[in-house]
Every structure is written in C-alpha cells, then in structure tokens.
Amino acid sequence: MGKKKLRAMSPTETEILRLVWQLKEATVQEIREQLPADRTLAYNTVQTLLCRLEQKGYLKHRDKGRAHVFAPRVEPEEVIKTTVRDFLGRLFGGDPKPLVQFLAEDGKIDEEDIKRLRQLIDKRKKK
Amino acid sequence: MGKKKLRAMSPTETEILRLVWQLKEATVQEIREQLPADRTLAYNTVQTLLCRLEQKGYLKHRDKGRAHVFAPRVEPEEVIKTTVRDFLGRLFGGDPKPLVQFLAEDGKIDEEDIKRLRQLIDKRKKK
DNA sequence: CTGTTACAACGACAAATGTAGGAGTAAACG
DNA sequence: CGTTTACTCCTACATTTGTCGTTGTAACAG
C-alpha cells in the first residue's frame, strides 16, 4: 500500500484541504464560498493554495468545462494521523494525555463523547 | 488581566517552548541536550529560536555568568488553549469530536484516561 | 460579432521559517 | 600570560508561506 511520503502542508493549506474533503470535490470558487465568514481569501490565493496542494500530492484535478475541479488524492485518516502525531509531538512531546485533558477541561468533550469512547476502546480490546 | 496578543509561533518554536516549560528555565545548551535524539539543531539554531520566542513575548531571560537563562513568560495553559483551538480549526473545522475519536482509534486513549475524563466532567457539571 | 465574464496560468513579492556561520569576548586552563 | 572554551551577538540565506496582480482566453450576453 501507498506509503507515499507527502511533503508537509502549511497551516493554511491544511485549512483548504479540509474543505476539499468536506465537499468531496470543488472548484476554486466553491472553496472560496465554503470559507468561514471571517476568513476571506482572494480567488487567486485559493487557487495558489489548491495548486500547491496538488503539487505536494494531496489533490488531483480534472477539467470540467473551463473550470478545474479539485479532489482529494489522500484519505483524511492518512493525513490526520501524521498531522495529529506531529502536533502532539511538538506541543506535548508526544504524550496525548495532556491534550485529552485539555479538551475535557475546555468543555470540548461531553458525556456523549465518553460513552462513544468507551465503546471504541472495548471494541479495540476484543479484537 | 493579561489578554496579551502574542504573535503566532512557528512549529519549531513551539517545540522549543515546550522544552523550556519542561525545564522551567534553561540555557541554550540545556535545550539542545533536551532535544529528542532524532532531532539535532545547531547551537546557533536553538539560540535563534529562543531569541525569536523572546521577541514574540513567550520567553524572558536573565543572565547567569556569561550565559542566558531563558524562562517562560506565559503559562502553558494559555498557549495550549489557543494553539489547540487553532489546530482544531484548521484540521477539523473546530469540531473536537473527530480528534478525540482519532486519538481513541489510534490507541492513544486507554481506560485510565477515560476514567479520569469522567471524573473531570462530573466535577465540571457539579459546578 | 463584440463587449463582458469567468477562469486558469504565470509571475511576483514581502514576511516568516529553518538553519547556520563568523566575530567578539570573558572565563577557564595550563 | 597565551590558548582554548563557551557563549552571545549580528548577519546571512535559501525556502516556504501567505497574498495577490496581470494576462490571455474561452464562453456567454446582447
């Protein structure tokens, strides 16, 4: 399987890639529209970002009429794994506990989440 | 209280700041020694990073003999909060659930953690 | 057909980032 | 003392990043 070595993404590129995942596939315009209200980027800026993402291997595109339709070339899971690990390494020396704890303290995790977590873990143990 | 607007840190700077927190205070050398084995940076490189962190307001330093001793000027919690939020925003559009789920699936969270989480949450609710 | 739109292609550019060399200097060694 | 050490300070520099402007062109409105 593809153990392809992808060049690292910049923060803004990450932001854009996420939107492409969300839309499955998208043109420059569509990405622009999908940007959060407090985040404006010129058409050209988005275009540049998408191109760079393609050069780095995260996206591919096909033509549809005069427009380019960009689509992911990598699974979110794949990218998320390395990105999160990287993040964990930098900010917490690789130990996830402080992160989880922070999420809980910050009210980002609720009972629901915990229930689902327990299930996940149980399932993992069974296997 | 200090709602000081700190300039953003680069990834490598984050890495270094974490080490300073860990050591409470440290000289360039001490930071270098604290670097993971697979991560070598020249003395000067570490120095530059520490200086930039100081310029950005994350560190201060005092002199001890001929050496500079750097120390944090910000609480980890403070920085972690904004950094995690930022990260969450970029990679998950701000929704922490996928992150938690990933951590669980990736085996980063175990029963212990869940127990502690539940306690945390219960406590939060009581308040 | 002609002016107006939408896009892509290409180029540009300042700032941030990662990484380090070299000069200068005070302290420690012999 | 003269030399080696151990640091700091200043400088540098190739890349990457964030952000666009300009130009050319195909499609569409009239």
mmCIF file with all atom_site columns, N, CA and C (backbone and C1' of nucleotides) in Angstrom, chain D:
data_model
loop_
_atom_site.group_PDB
_atom_site.id
_atom_site.type_symbol
_atom_site.label_atom_id
_atom_site.label_alt_id
_atom_site.label_comp_id
_atom_site.label_asym_id
_atom_site.label_entity_id
_atom_site.label_seq_id
_atom_site.pdbx_PDB_ins_code
_atom_site.Cartn_x
_atom_site.Cartn_y
_atom_site.Cartn_z
_atom_site.occupancy
_atom_site.B_iso_or_equiv
_atom_site.pdbx_formal_charge
_atom_site.auth_seq_id
_atom_site.auth_comp_id
_atom_site.auth_asym_id
_atom_site.auth_atom_id
_atom_site.pdbx_PDB_model_num
ATOM 1   P P     . DC D 1 1  ? 50.592  38.833 33.115  1.00 0.00 ? 1  DC D P     1
ATOM 2   O "O5'" . DC D 1 1  ? 50.699  38.992 31.622  1.00 0.00 ? 1  DC D "O5'" 1
ATOM 3   C "C5'" . DC D 1 1  ? 50.224  38.587 30.555  1.00 0.00 ? 1  DC D "C5'" 1
ATOM 4   C "C4'" . DC D 1 1  ? 50.992  37.464 29.885  1.00 0.00 ? 1  DC D "C4'" 1
ATOM 5   C "C3'" . DC D 1 1  ? 50.367  37.152 28.563  1.00 0.00 ? 1  DC D "C3'" 1
ATOM 6   O "O3'" . DC D 1 1  ? 51.343  36.689 27.676  1.00 0.00 ? 1  DC D "O3'" 1
ATOM 7   C "C1'" . DC D 1 1  ? 50.087  35.297 30.014  1.00 0.00 ? 1  DC D "C1'" 1
ATOM 8   P P     . DG D 1 2  ? 51.281  37.099 26.153  1.00 0.00 ? 2  DG D P     1
ATOM 9   O "O5'" . DG D 1 2  ? 50.700  35.769 25.507  1.00 0.00 ? 2  DG D "O5'" 1
ATOM 10  C "C5'" . DG D 1 2  ? 51.581  34.675 25.306  1.00 0.00 ? 2  DG D "C5'" 1
ATOM 11  C "C4'" . DG D 1 2  ? 50.777  33.418 25.059  1.00 0.00 ? 2  DG D "C4'" 1
ATOM 12  C "C3'" . DG D 1 2  ? 49.860  33.506 23.850  1.00 0.00 ? 2  DG D "C3'" 1
ATOM 13  O "O3'" . DG D 1 2  ? 49.987  32.261 23.168  1.00 0.00 ? 2  DG D "O3'" 1
ATOM 14  C "C1'" . DG D 1 2  ? 48.604  32.921 25.775  1.00 0.00 ? 2  DG D "C1'" 1
ATOM 15  P P     . DT D 1 3  ? 49.146  31.998 21.882  1.00 0.00 ? 3  DT D P     1
ATOM 16  O "O5'" . DT D 1 3  ? 48.091  30.950 22.443  1.00 0.00 ? 3  DT D "O5'" 1
ATOM 17  C "C5'" . DT D 1 3  ? 48.583  29.829 23.201  1.00 0.00 ? 3  DT D "C5'" 1
ATOM 18  C "C4'" . DT D 1 3  ? 47.437  28.894 23.557  1.00 0.00 ? 3  DT D "C4'" 1
ATOM 19  C "C3'" . DT D 1 3  ? 46.437  28.648 22.427  1.00 0.00 ? 3  DT D "C3'" 1
ATOM 20  O "O3'" . DT D 1 3  ? 46.136  27.248 22.439  1.00 0.00 ? 3  DT D "O3'" 1
ATOM 21  C "C1'" . DT D 1 3  ? 45.286  29.422 24.347  1.00 0.00 ? 3  DT D "C1'" 1
ATOM 22  P P     . DT D 1 4  ? 45.436  26.571 21.207  1.00 0.00 ? 4  DT D P     1
ATOM 23  O "O5'" . DT D 1 4  ? 44.041  26.124 21.844  1.00 0.00 ? 4  DT D "O5'" 1
ATOM 24  C "C5'" . DT D 1 4  ? 44.072  25.206 22.930  1.00 0.00 ? 4  DT D "C5'" 1
ATOM 25  C "C4'" . DT D 1 4  ? 42.839  25.356 23.795  1.00 0.00 ? 4  DT D "C4'" 1
ATOM 26  C "C3'" . DT D 1 4  ? 41.521  24.993 23.086  1.00 0.00 ? 4  DT D "C3'" 1
ATOM 27  O "O3'" . DT D 1 4  ? 40.840  24.110 23.983  1.00 0.00 ? 4  DT D "O3'" 1
ATOM 28  C "C1'" . DT D 1 4  ? 41.280  27.028 24.236  1.00 0.00 ? 4  DT D "C1'" 1
ATOM 29  P P     . DT D 1 5  ? 39.709  23.173 23.467  1.00 0.00 ? 5  DT D P     1
ATOM 30  O "O5'" . DT D 1 5  ? 38.513  23.675 24.384  1.00 0.00 ? 5  DT D "O5'" 1
ATOM 31  C "C5'" . DT D 1 5  ? 38.555  25.020 24.835  1.00 0.00 ? 5  DT D "C5'" 1
ATOM 32  C "C4'" . DT D 1 5  ? 37.526  25.218 25.914  1.00 0.00 ? 5  DT D "C4'" 1
ATOM 33  C "C3'" . DT D 1 5  ? 36.100  24.857 25.495  1.00 0.00 ? 5  DT D "C3'" 1
ATOM 34  O "O3'" . DT D 1 5  ? 35.383  24.523 26.661  1.00 0.00 ? 5  DT D "O3'" 1
ATOM 35  C "C1'" . DT D 1 5  ? 36.332  27.229 25.685  1.00 0.00 ? 5  DT D "C1'" 1
ATOM 36  P P     . DA D 1 6  ? 33.935  23.943 26.521  1.00 0.00 ? 6  DA D P     1
ATOM 37  O "O5'" . DA D 1 6  ? 33.009  25.208 26.705  1.00 0.00 ? 6  DA D "O5'" 1
ATOM 38  C "C5'" . DA D 1 6  ? 33.167  26.023 27.859  1.00 0.00 ? 6  DA D "C5'" 1
ATOM 39  C "C4'" . DA D 1 6  ? 32.207  27.200 27.765  1.00 0.00 ? 6  DA D "C4'" 1
ATOM 40  C "C3'" . DA D 1 6  ? 30.876  26.867 27.077  1.00 0.00 ? 6  DA D "C3'" 1
ATOM 41  O "O3'" . DA D 1 6  ? 29.851  27.517 27.821  1.00 0.00 ? 6  DA D "O3'" 1
ATOM 42  C "C1'" . DA D 1 6  ? 31.907  28.670 25.975  1.00 0.00 ? 6  DA D "C1'" 1
ATOM 43  P P     . DC D 1 7  ? 28.412  26.902 27.776  1.00 0.00 ? 7  DC D P     1
ATOM 44  O "O5'" . DC D 1 7  ? 27.605  28.185 27.376  1.00 0.00 ? 7  DC D "O5'" 1
ATOM 45  C "C5'" . DC D 1 7  ? 28.078  28.898 26.221  1.00 0.00 ? 7  DC D "C5'" 1
ATOM 46  C "C4'" . DC D 1 7  ? 27.906  30.372 26.465  1.00 0.00 ? 7  DC D "C4'" 1
ATOM 47  C "C3'" . DC D 1 7  ? 26.756  30.862 25.607  1.00 0.00 ? 7  DC D "C3'" 1
ATOM 48  O "O3'" . DC D 1 7  ? 25.850  31.692 26.282  1.00 0.00 ? 7  DC D "O3'" 1
ATOM 49  C "C1'" . DC D 1 7  ? 28.835  31.896 24.957  1.00 0.00 ? 7  DC D "C1'" 1
ATOM 50  P P     . DT D 1 8  ? 24.540  32.047 25.438  1.00 0.00 ? 8  DT D P     1
ATOM 51  O "O5'" . DT D 1 8  ? 24.904  33.516 24.924  1.00 0.00 ? 8  DT D "O5'" 1
ATOM 52  C "C5'" . DT D 1 8  ? 25.337  34.493 25.869  1.00 0.00 ? 8  DT D "C5'" 1
ATOM 53  C "C4'" . DT D 1 8  ? 25.651  35.798 25.146  1.00 0.00 ? 8  DT D "C4'" 1
ATOM 54  C "C3'" . DT D 1 8  ? 24.500  36.313 24.288  1.00 0.00 ? 8  DT D "C3'" 1
ATOM 55  O "O3'" . DT D 1 8  ? 24.444  37.736 24.381  1.00 0.00 ? 8  DT D "O3'" 1
ATOM 56  C "C1'" . DT D 1 8  ? 26.381  35.908 22.915  1.00 0.00 ? 8  DT D "C1'" 1
ATOM 57  P P     . DC D 1 9  ? 23.191  38.549 23.841  1.00 0.00 ? 9  DC D P     1
ATOM 58  O "O5'" . DC D 1 9  ? 23.780  39.449 22.664  1.00 0.00 ? 9  DC D "O5'" 1
ATOM 59  C "C5'" . DC D 1 9  ? 25.187  39.369 22.373  1.00 0.00 ? 9  DC D "C5'" 1
ATOM 60  C "C4'" . DC D 1 9  ? 25.490  40.111 21.089  1.00 0.00 ? 9  DC D "C4'" 1
ATOM 61  C "C3'" . DC D 1 9  ? 24.280  40.578 20.282  1.00 0.00 ? 9  DC D "C3'" 1
ATOM 62  O "O3'" . DC D 1 9  ? 24.579  41.830 19.674  1.00 0.00 ? 9  DC D "O3'" 1
ATOM 63  C "C1'" . DC D 1 9  ? 25.503  38.962 19.036  1.00 0.00 ? 9  DC D "C1'" 1
ATOM 64  P P     . DC D 1 10 ? 23.463  42.623 18.849  1.00 0.00 ? 10 DC D P     1
ATOM 65  O "O5'" . DC D 1 10 ? 23.919  42.309 17.356  1.00 0.00 ? 10 DC D "O5'" 1
ATOM 66  C "C5'" . DC D 1 10 ? 25.321  42.395 17.043  1.00 0.00 ? 10 DC D "C5'" 1
ATOM 67  C "C4'" . DC D 1 10 ? 25.564  41.958 15.606  1.00 0.00 ? 10 DC D "C4'" 1
ATOM 68  C "C3'" . DC D 1 10 ? 24.435  42.325 14.640  1.00 0.00 ? 10 DC D "C3'" 1
ATOM 69  O "O3'" . DC D 1 10 ? 25.025  42.925 13.495  1.00 0.00 ? 10 DC D "O3'" 1
ATOM 70  C "C1'" . DC D 1 10 ? 24.922  40.022 14.473  1.00 0.00 ? 10 DC D "C1'" 1
ATOM 71  P P     . DT D 1 11 ? 24.155  43.396 12.263  1.00 0.00 ? 11 DT D P     1
ATOM 72  O "O5'" . DT D 1 11 ? 24.397  42.200 11.246  1.00 0.00 ? 11 DT D "O5'" 1
ATOM 73  C "C5'" . DT D 1 11 ? 25.696  41.597 11.196  1.00 0.00 ? 11 DT D "C5'" 1
ATOM 74  C "C4'" . DT D 1 11 ? 25.693  40.496 10.165  1.00 0.00 ? 11 DT D "C4'" 1
ATOM 75  C "C3'" . DT D 1 11 ? 24.722  40.741 9.011   1.00 0.00 ? 11 DT D "C3'" 1
ATOM 76  O "O3'" . DT D 1 11 ? 25.437  40.612 7.810   1.00 0.00 ? 11 DT D "O3'" 1
ATOM 77  C "C1'" . DT D 1 11 ? 24.371  38.570 9.950   1.00 0.00 ? 11 DT D "C1'" 1
ATOM 78  P P     . DA D 1 12 ? 24.675  40.740 6.411   1.00 0.00 ? 12 DA D P     1
ATOM 79  O "O5'" . DA D 1 12 ? 24.363  39.213 6.107   1.00 0.00 ? 12 DA D "O5'" 1
ATOM 80  C "C5'" . DA D 1 12 ? 25.356  38.244 6.427   1.00 0.00 ? 12 DA D "C5'" 1
ATOM 81  C "C4'" . DA D 1 12 ? 24.954  36.919 5.848   1.00 0.00 ? 12 DA D "C4'" 1
ATOM 82  C "C3'" . DA D 1 12 ? 24.059  37.047 4.620   1.00 0.00 ? 12 DA D "C3'" 1
ATOM 83  O "O3'" . DA D 1 12 ? 24.512  36.104 3.682   1.00 0.00 ? 12 DA D "O3'" 1
ATOM 84  C "C1'" . DA D 1 12 ? 23.003  35.699 6.256   1.00 0.00 ? 12 DA D "C1'" 1
ATOM 85  P P     . DC D 1 13 ? 24.116  36.228 2.151   1.00 0.00 ? 13 DC D P     1
ATOM 86  O "O5'" . DC D 1 13 ? 23.540  34.805 1.803   1.00 0.00 ? 13 DC D "O5'" 1
ATOM 87  C "C5'" . DC D 1 13 ? 23.647  33.722 2.730   1.00 0.00 ? 13 DC D "C5'" 1
ATOM 88  C "C4'" . DC D 1 13 ? 22.527  32.744 2.461   1.00 0.00 ? 13 DC D "C4'" 1
ATOM 89  C "C3'" . DC D 1 13 ? 21.635  33.217 1.295   1.00 0.00 ? 13 DC D "C3'" 1
ATOM 90  O "O3'" . DC D 1 13 ? 21.174  32.083 0.610   1.00 0.00 ? 13 DC D "O3'" 1
ATOM 91  C "C1'" . DC D 1 13 ? 20.349  32.999 3.210   1.00 0.00 ? 13 DC D "C1'" 1
ATOM 92  P P     . DA D 1 14 ? 20.988  32.196 -0.970  1.00 0.00 ? 14 DA D P     1
ATOM 93  O "O5'" . DA D 1 14 ? 20.420  30.762 -1.326  1.00 0.00 ? 14 DA D "O5'" 1
ATOM 94  C "C5'" . DA D 1 14 ? 20.904  29.621 -0.641  1.00 0.00 ? 14 DA D "C5'" 1
ATOM 95  C "C4'" . DA D 1 14 ? 19.731  28.798 -0.120  1.00 0.00 ? 14 DA D "C4'" 1
ATOM 96  C "C3'" . DA D 1 14 ? 18.619  28.618 -1.163  1.00 0.00 ? 14 DA D "C3'" 1
ATOM 97  O "O3'" . DA D 1 14 ? 18.169  27.276 -1.083  1.00 0.00 ? 14 DA D "O3'" 1
ATOM 98  C "C1'" . DA D 1 14 ? 17.714  29.579 0.799   1.00 0.00 ? 14 DA D "C1'" 1
ATOM 99  P P     . DT D 1 15 ? 17.193  26.743 -2.215  1.00 0.00 ? 15 DT D P     1
ATOM 100 O "O5'" . DT D 1 15 ? 15.905  26.354 -1.354  1.00 0.00 ? 15 DT D "O5'" 1
ATOM 101 C "C5'" . DT D 1 15 ? 15.465  27.269 -0.357  1.00 0.00 ? 15 DT D "C5'" 1
ATOM 102 C "C4'" . DT D 1 15 ? 14.456  26.607 0.517   1.00 0.00 ? 15 DT D "C4'" 1
ATOM 103 C "C3'" . DT D 1 15 ? 13.166  26.257 -0.227  1.00 0.00 ? 15 DT D "C3'" 1
ATOM 104 O "O3'" . DT D 1 15 ? 12.585  25.126 0.405   1.00 0.00 ? 15 DT D "O3'" 1
ATOM 105 C "C1'" . DT D 1 15 ? 12.815  28.115 1.274   1.00 0.00 ? 15 DT D "C1'" 1
ATOM 106 P P     . DT D 1 16 ? 11.159  24.575 -0.094  1.00 0.00 ? 16 DT D P     1
ATOM 107 O "O5'" . DT D 1 16 ? 10.132  25.407 0.798   1.00 0.00 ? 16 DT D "O5'" 1
ATOM 108 C "C5'" . DT D 1 16 ? 10.320  25.414 2.196   1.00 0.00 ? 16 DT D "C5'" 1
ATOM 109 C "C4'" . DT D 1 16 ? 9.240   26.206 2.872   1.00 0.00 ? 16 DT D "C4'" 1
ATOM 110 C "C3'" . DT D 1 16 ? 7.819   25.954 2.327   1.00 0.00 ? 16 DT D "C3'" 1
ATOM 111 O "O3'" . DT D 1 16 ? 7.030   25.783 3.491   1.00 0.00 ? 16 DT D "O3'" 1
ATOM 112 C "C1'" . DT D 1 16 ? 8.303   28.268 2.285   1.00 0.00 ? 16 DT D "C1'" 1
ATOM 113 P P     . DT D 1 17 ? 5.491   25.413 3.478   1.00 0.00 ? 17 DT D P     1
ATOM 114 O "O5'" . DT D 1 17 ? 4.806   26.832 3.668   1.00 0.00 ? 17 DT D "O5'" 1
ATOM 115 C "C5'" . DT D 1 17 ? 5.346   27.737 4.595   1.00 0.00 ? 17 DT D "C5'" 1
ATOM 116 C "C4'" . DT D 1 17 ? 4.560   29.018 4.652   1.00 0.00 ? 17 DT D "C4'" 1
ATOM 117 C "C3'" . DT D 1 17 ? 3.091   28.947 4.202   1.00 0.00 ? 17 DT D "C3'" 1
ATOM 118 O "O3'" . DT D 1 17 ? 2.319   29.502 5.253   1.00 0.00 ? 17 DT D "O3'" 1
ATOM 119 C "C1'" . DT D 1 17 ? 4.212   30.735 3.106   1.00 0.00 ? 17 DT D "C1'" 1
ATOM 120 P P     . DG D 1 18 ? 0.683   29.517 5.179   1.00 0.00 ? 18 DG D P     1
ATOM 121 O "O5'" . DG D 1 18 ? 0.407   30.997 4.701   1.00 0.00 ? 18 DG D "O5'" 1
ATOM 122 C "C5'" . DG D 1 18 ? 0.896   32.075 5.493   1.00 0.00 ? 18 DG D "C5'" 1
ATOM 123 C "C4'" . DG D 1 18 ? 0.497   33.398 4.860   1.00 0.00 ? 18 DG D "C4'" 1
ATOM 124 C "C3'" . DG D 1 18 ? -0.954  33.452 4.353   1.00 0.00 ? 18 DG D "C3'" 1
ATOM 125 O "O3'" . DG D 1 18 ? -1.482  34.726 4.712   1.00 0.00 ? 18 DG D "O3'" 1
ATOM 126 C "C1'" . DG D 1 18 ? 0.536   33.973 2.594   1.00 0.00 ? 18 DG D "C1'" 1
ATOM 127 P P     . DT D 1 19 ? -3.048  35.008 4.567   1.00 0.00 ? 19 DT D P     1
ATOM 128 O "O5'" . DT D 1 19 ? -3.025  36.052 3.385   1.00 0.00 ? 19 DT D "O5'" 1
ATOM 129 C "C5'" . DT D 1 19 ? -1.772  36.491 2.911   1.00 0.00 ? 19 DT D "C5'" 1
ATOM 130 C "C4'" . DT D 1 19 ? -1.904  37.400 1.704   1.00 0.00 ? 19 DT D "C4'" 1
ATOM 131 C "C3'" . DT D 1 19 ? -3.215  37.283 0.914   1.00 0.00 ? 19 DT D "C3'" 1
ATOM 132 O "O3'" . DT D 1 19 ? -3.868  38.550 0.857   1.00 0.00 ? 19 DT D "O3'" 1
ATOM 133 C "C1'" . DT D 1 19 ? -1.309  37.013 -0.525  1.00 0.00 ? 19 DT D "C1'" 1
ATOM 134 P P     . DC D 1 20 ? -5.222  38.572 -0.071  1.00 0.00 ? 20 DC D P     1
ATOM 135 O "O5'" . DC D 1 20 ? -4.526  38.399 -1.479  1.00 0.00 ? 20 DC D "O5'" 1
ATOM 136 C "C5'" . DC D 1 20 ? -4.909  39.081 -2.576  1.00 0.00 ? 20 DC D "C5'" 1
ATOM 137 C "C4'" . DC D 1 20 ? -3.737  39.786 -3.240  1.00 0.00 ? 20 DC D "C4'" 1
ATOM 138 C "C3'" . DC D 1 20 ? -4.170  40.180 -4.647  1.00 0.00 ? 20 DC D "C3'" 1
ATOM 139 O "O3'" . DC D 1 20 ? -3.906  41.552 -4.870  1.00 0.00 ? 20 DC D "O3'" 1
ATOM 140 C "C1'" . DC D 1 20 ? -2.210  38.821 -4.735  1.00 0.00 ? 20 DC D "C1'" 1
ATOM 141 P P     . DG D 1 21 ? -4.830  42.271 -5.916  1.00 0.00 ? 21 DG D P     1
ATOM 142 O "O5'" . DG D 1 21 ? -3.802  42.404 -7.125  1.00 0.00 ? 21 DG D "O5'" 1
ATOM 143 C "C5'" . DG D 1 21 ? -2.526  42.990 -6.896  1.00 0.00 ? 21 DG D "C5'" 1
ATOM 144 C "C4'" . DG D 1 21 ? -1.758  43.040 -8.205  1.00 0.00 ? 21 DG D "C4'" 1
ATOM 145 C "C3'" . DG D 1 21 ? -2.601  43.517 -9.379  1.00 0.00 ? 21 DG D "C3'" 1
ATOM 146 O "O3'" . DG D 1 21 ? -1.795  44.322 -10.237 1.00 0.00 ? 21 DG D "O3'" 1
ATOM 147 C "C1'" . DG D 1 21 ? -1.875  41.264 -9.760  1.00 0.00 ? 21 DG D "C1'" 1
ATOM 148 P P     . DT D 1 22 ? -2.419  44.833 -11.613 1.00 0.00 ? 22 DT D P     1
ATOM 149 O "O5'" . DT D 1 22 ? -1.991  43.715 -12.653 1.00 0.00 ? 22 DT D "O5'" 1
ATOM 150 C "C5'" . DT D 1 22 ? -0.648  43.223 -12.636 1.00 0.00 ? 22 DT D "C5'" 1
ATOM 151 C "C4'" . DT D 1 22 ? -0.382  42.416 -13.887 1.00 0.00 ? 22 DT D "C4'" 1
ATOM 152 C "C3'" . DT D 1 22 ? -1.147  42.886 -15.121 1.00 0.00 ? 22 DT D "C3'" 1
ATOM 153 O "O3'" . DT D 1 22 ? -0.279  42.780 -16.243 1.00 0.00 ? 22 DT D "O3'" 1
ATOM 154 C "C1'" . DT D 1 22 ? -1.737  40.643 -14.651 1.00 0.00 ? 22 DT D "C1'" 1
ATOM 155 P P     . DT D 1 23 ? -0.802  43.243 -17.684 1.00 0.00 ? 23 DT D P     1
ATOM 156 O "O5'" . DT D 1 23 ? -1.014  41.824 -18.369 1.00 0.00 ? 23 DT D "O5'" 1
ATOM 157 C "C5'" . DT D 1 23 ? -0.055  40.782 -18.151 1.00 0.00 ? 23 DT D "C5'" 1
ATOM 158 C "C4'" . DT D 1 23 ? -0.467  39.551 -18.924 1.00 0.00 ? 23 DT D "C4'" 1
ATOM 159 C "C3'" . DT D 1 23 ? -1.187  39.869 -20.232 1.00 0.00 ? 23 DT D "C3'" 1
ATOM 160 O "O3'" . DT D 1 23 ? -0.714  38.974 -21.223 1.00 0.00 ? 23 DT D "O3'" 1
ATOM 161 C "C1'" . DT D 1 23 ? -2.558  38.498 -18.870 1.00 0.00 ? 23 DT D "C1'" 1
ATOM 162 P P     . DG D 1 24 ? -1.158  39.124 -22.731 1.00 0.00 ? 24 DG D P     1
ATOM 163 O "O5'" . DG D 1 24 ? -2.005  37.781 -22.886 1.00 0.00 ? 24 DG D "O5'" 1
ATOM 164 C "C5'" . DG D 1 24 ? -1.421  36.562 -22.437 1.00 0.00 ? 24 DG D "C5'" 1
ATOM 165 C "C4'" . DG D 1 24 ? -2.428  35.444 -22.614 1.00 0.00 ? 24 DG D "C4'" 1
ATOM 166 C "C3'" . DG D 1 24 ? -3.239  35.544 -23.908 1.00 0.00 ? 24 DG D "C3'" 1
ATOM 167 O "O3'" . DG D 1 24 ? -3.411  34.224 -24.411 1.00 0.00 ? 24 DG D "O3'" 1
ATOM 168 C "C1'" . DG D 1 24 ? -4.706  35.554 -22.053 1.00 0.00 ? 24 DG D "C1'" 1
ATOM 169 P P     . DT D 1 25 ? -4.153  33.955 -25.763 1.00 0.00 ? 25 DT D P     1
ATOM 170 O "O5'" . DT D 1 25 ? -5.500  33.269 -25.270 1.00 0.00 ? 25 DT D "O5'" 1
ATOM 171 C "C5'" . DT D 1 25 ? -5.450  32.221 -24.313 1.00 0.00 ? 25 DT D "C5'" 1
ATOM 172 C "C4'" . DT D 1 25 ? -6.858  31.844 -23.940 1.00 0.00 ? 25 DT D "C4'" 1
ATOM 173 C "C3'" . DT D 1 25 ? -7.828  31.902 -25.128 1.00 0.00 ? 25 DT D "C3'" 1
ATOM 174 O "O3'" . DT D 1 25 ? -8.749  30.839 -25.003 1.00 0.00 ? 25 DT D "O3'" 1
ATOM 175 C "C1'" . DT D 1 25 ? -8.656  33.212 -23.398 1.00 0.00 ? 25 DT D "C1'" 1
ATOM 176 P P     . DA D 1 26 ? -9.004  29.900 -26.287 1.00 0.00 ? 26 DA D P     1
ATOM 177 O "O5'" . DA D 1 26 ? -10.302 29.102 -25.830 1.00 0.00 ? 26 DA D "O5'" 1
ATOM 178 C "C5'" . DA D 1 26 ? -10.300 28.473 -24.564 1.00 0.00 ? 26 DA D "C5'" 1
ATOM 179 C "C4'" . DA D 1 26 ? -11.605 28.753 -23.854 1.00 0.00 ? 26 DA D "C4'" 1
ATOM 180 C "C3'" . DA D 1 26 ? -12.833 28.558 -24.758 1.00 0.00 ? 26 DA D "C3'" 1
ATOM 181 O "O3'" . DA D 1 26 ? -13.814 27.910 -23.979 1.00 0.00 ? 26 DA D "O3'" 1
ATOM 182 C "C1'" . DA D 1 26 ? -12.881 30.715 -23.807 1.00 0.00 ? 26 DA D "C1'" 1
ATOM 183 P P     . DA D 1 27 ? -15.124 27.342 -24.689 1.00 0.00 ? 27 DA D P     1
ATOM 184 O "O5'" . DA D 1 27 ? -16.256 28.177 -23.971 1.00 0.00 ? 27 DA D "O5'" 1
ATOM 185 C "C5'" . DA D 1 27 ? -16.316 28.140 -22.540 1.00 0.00 ? 27 DA D "C5'" 1
ATOM 186 C "C4'" . DA D 1 27 ? -17.316 29.176 -22.075 1.00 0.00 ? 27 DA D "C4'" 1
ATOM 187 C "C3'" . DA D 1 27 ? -18.661 29.081 -22.809 1.00 0.00 ? 27 DA D "C3'" 1
ATOM 188 O "O3'" . DA D 1 27 ? -19.664 29.303 -21.837 1.00 0.00 ? 27 DA D "O3'" 1
ATOM 189 C "C1'" . DA D 1 27 ? -17.787 31.254 -23.030 1.00 0.00 ? 27 DA D "C1'" 1
ATOM 190 P P     . DC D 1 28 ? -21.205 28.961 -22.214 1.00 0.00 ? 28 DC D P     1
ATOM 191 O "O5'" . DC D 1 28 ? -21.944 30.256 -21.669 1.00 0.00 ? 28 DC D "O5'" 1
ATOM 192 C "C5'" . DC D 1 28 ? -21.261 31.116 -20.755 1.00 0.00 ? 28 DC D "C5'" 1
ATOM 193 C "C4'" . DC D 1 28 ? -21.777 32.543 -20.902 1.00 0.00 ? 28 DC D "C4'" 1
ATOM 194 C "C3'" . DC D 1 28 ? -23.175 32.616 -21.555 1.00 0.00 ? 28 DC D "C3'" 1
ATOM 195 O "O3'" . DC D 1 28 ? -23.907 33.611 -20.865 1.00 0.00 ? 28 DC D "O3'" 1
ATOM 196 C "C1'" . DC D 1 28 ? -21.685 33.976 -22.736 1.00 0.00 ? 28 DC D "C1'" 1
ATOM 197 P P     . DA D 1 29 ? -25.510 33.792 -21.188 1.00 0.00 ? 29 DA D P     1
ATOM 198 O "O5'" . DA D 1 29 ? -25.691 35.364 -21.185 1.00 0.00 ? 29 DA D "O5'" 1
ATOM 199 C "C5'" . DA D 1 29 ? -24.900 36.184 -20.315 1.00 0.00 ? 29 DA D "C5'" 1
ATOM 200 C "C4'" . DA D 1 29 ? -24.979 37.624 -20.802 1.00 0.00 ? 29 DA D "C4'" 1
ATOM 201 C "C3'" . DA D 1 29 ? -26.364 38.034 -21.298 1.00 0.00 ? 29 DA D "C3'" 1
ATOM 202 O "O3'" . DA D 1 29 ? -26.569 39.408 -20.995 1.00 0.00 ? 29 DA D "O3'" 1
ATOM 203 C "C1'" . DA D 1 29 ? -24.830 38.117 -23.104 1.00 0.00 ? 29 DA D "C1'" 1
ATOM 204 P P     . DG D 1 30 ? -28.058 40.037 -21.223 1.00 0.00 ? 30 DG D P     1
ATOM 205 O "O5'" . DG D 1 30 ? -27.892 41.090 -22.392 1.00 0.00 ? 30 DG D "O5'" 1
ATOM 206 C "C5'" . DG D 1 30 ? -26.585 41.412 -22.880 1.00 0.00 ? 30 DG D "C5'" 1
ATOM 207 C "C4'" . DG D 1 30 ? -26.611 42.196 -24.172 1.00 0.00 ? 30 DG D "C4'" 1
ATOM 208 C "C3'" . DG D 1 30 ? -27.962 42.513 -24.830 1.00 0.00 ? 30 DG D "C3'" 1
ATOM 209 O "O3'" . DG D 1 30 ? -27.838 43.732 -25.551 1.00 0.00 ? 30 DG D "O3'" 1
ATOM 210 C "C1'" . DG D 1 30 ? -26.707 41.216 -26.327 1.00 0.00 ? 30 DG D "C1'" 1
#
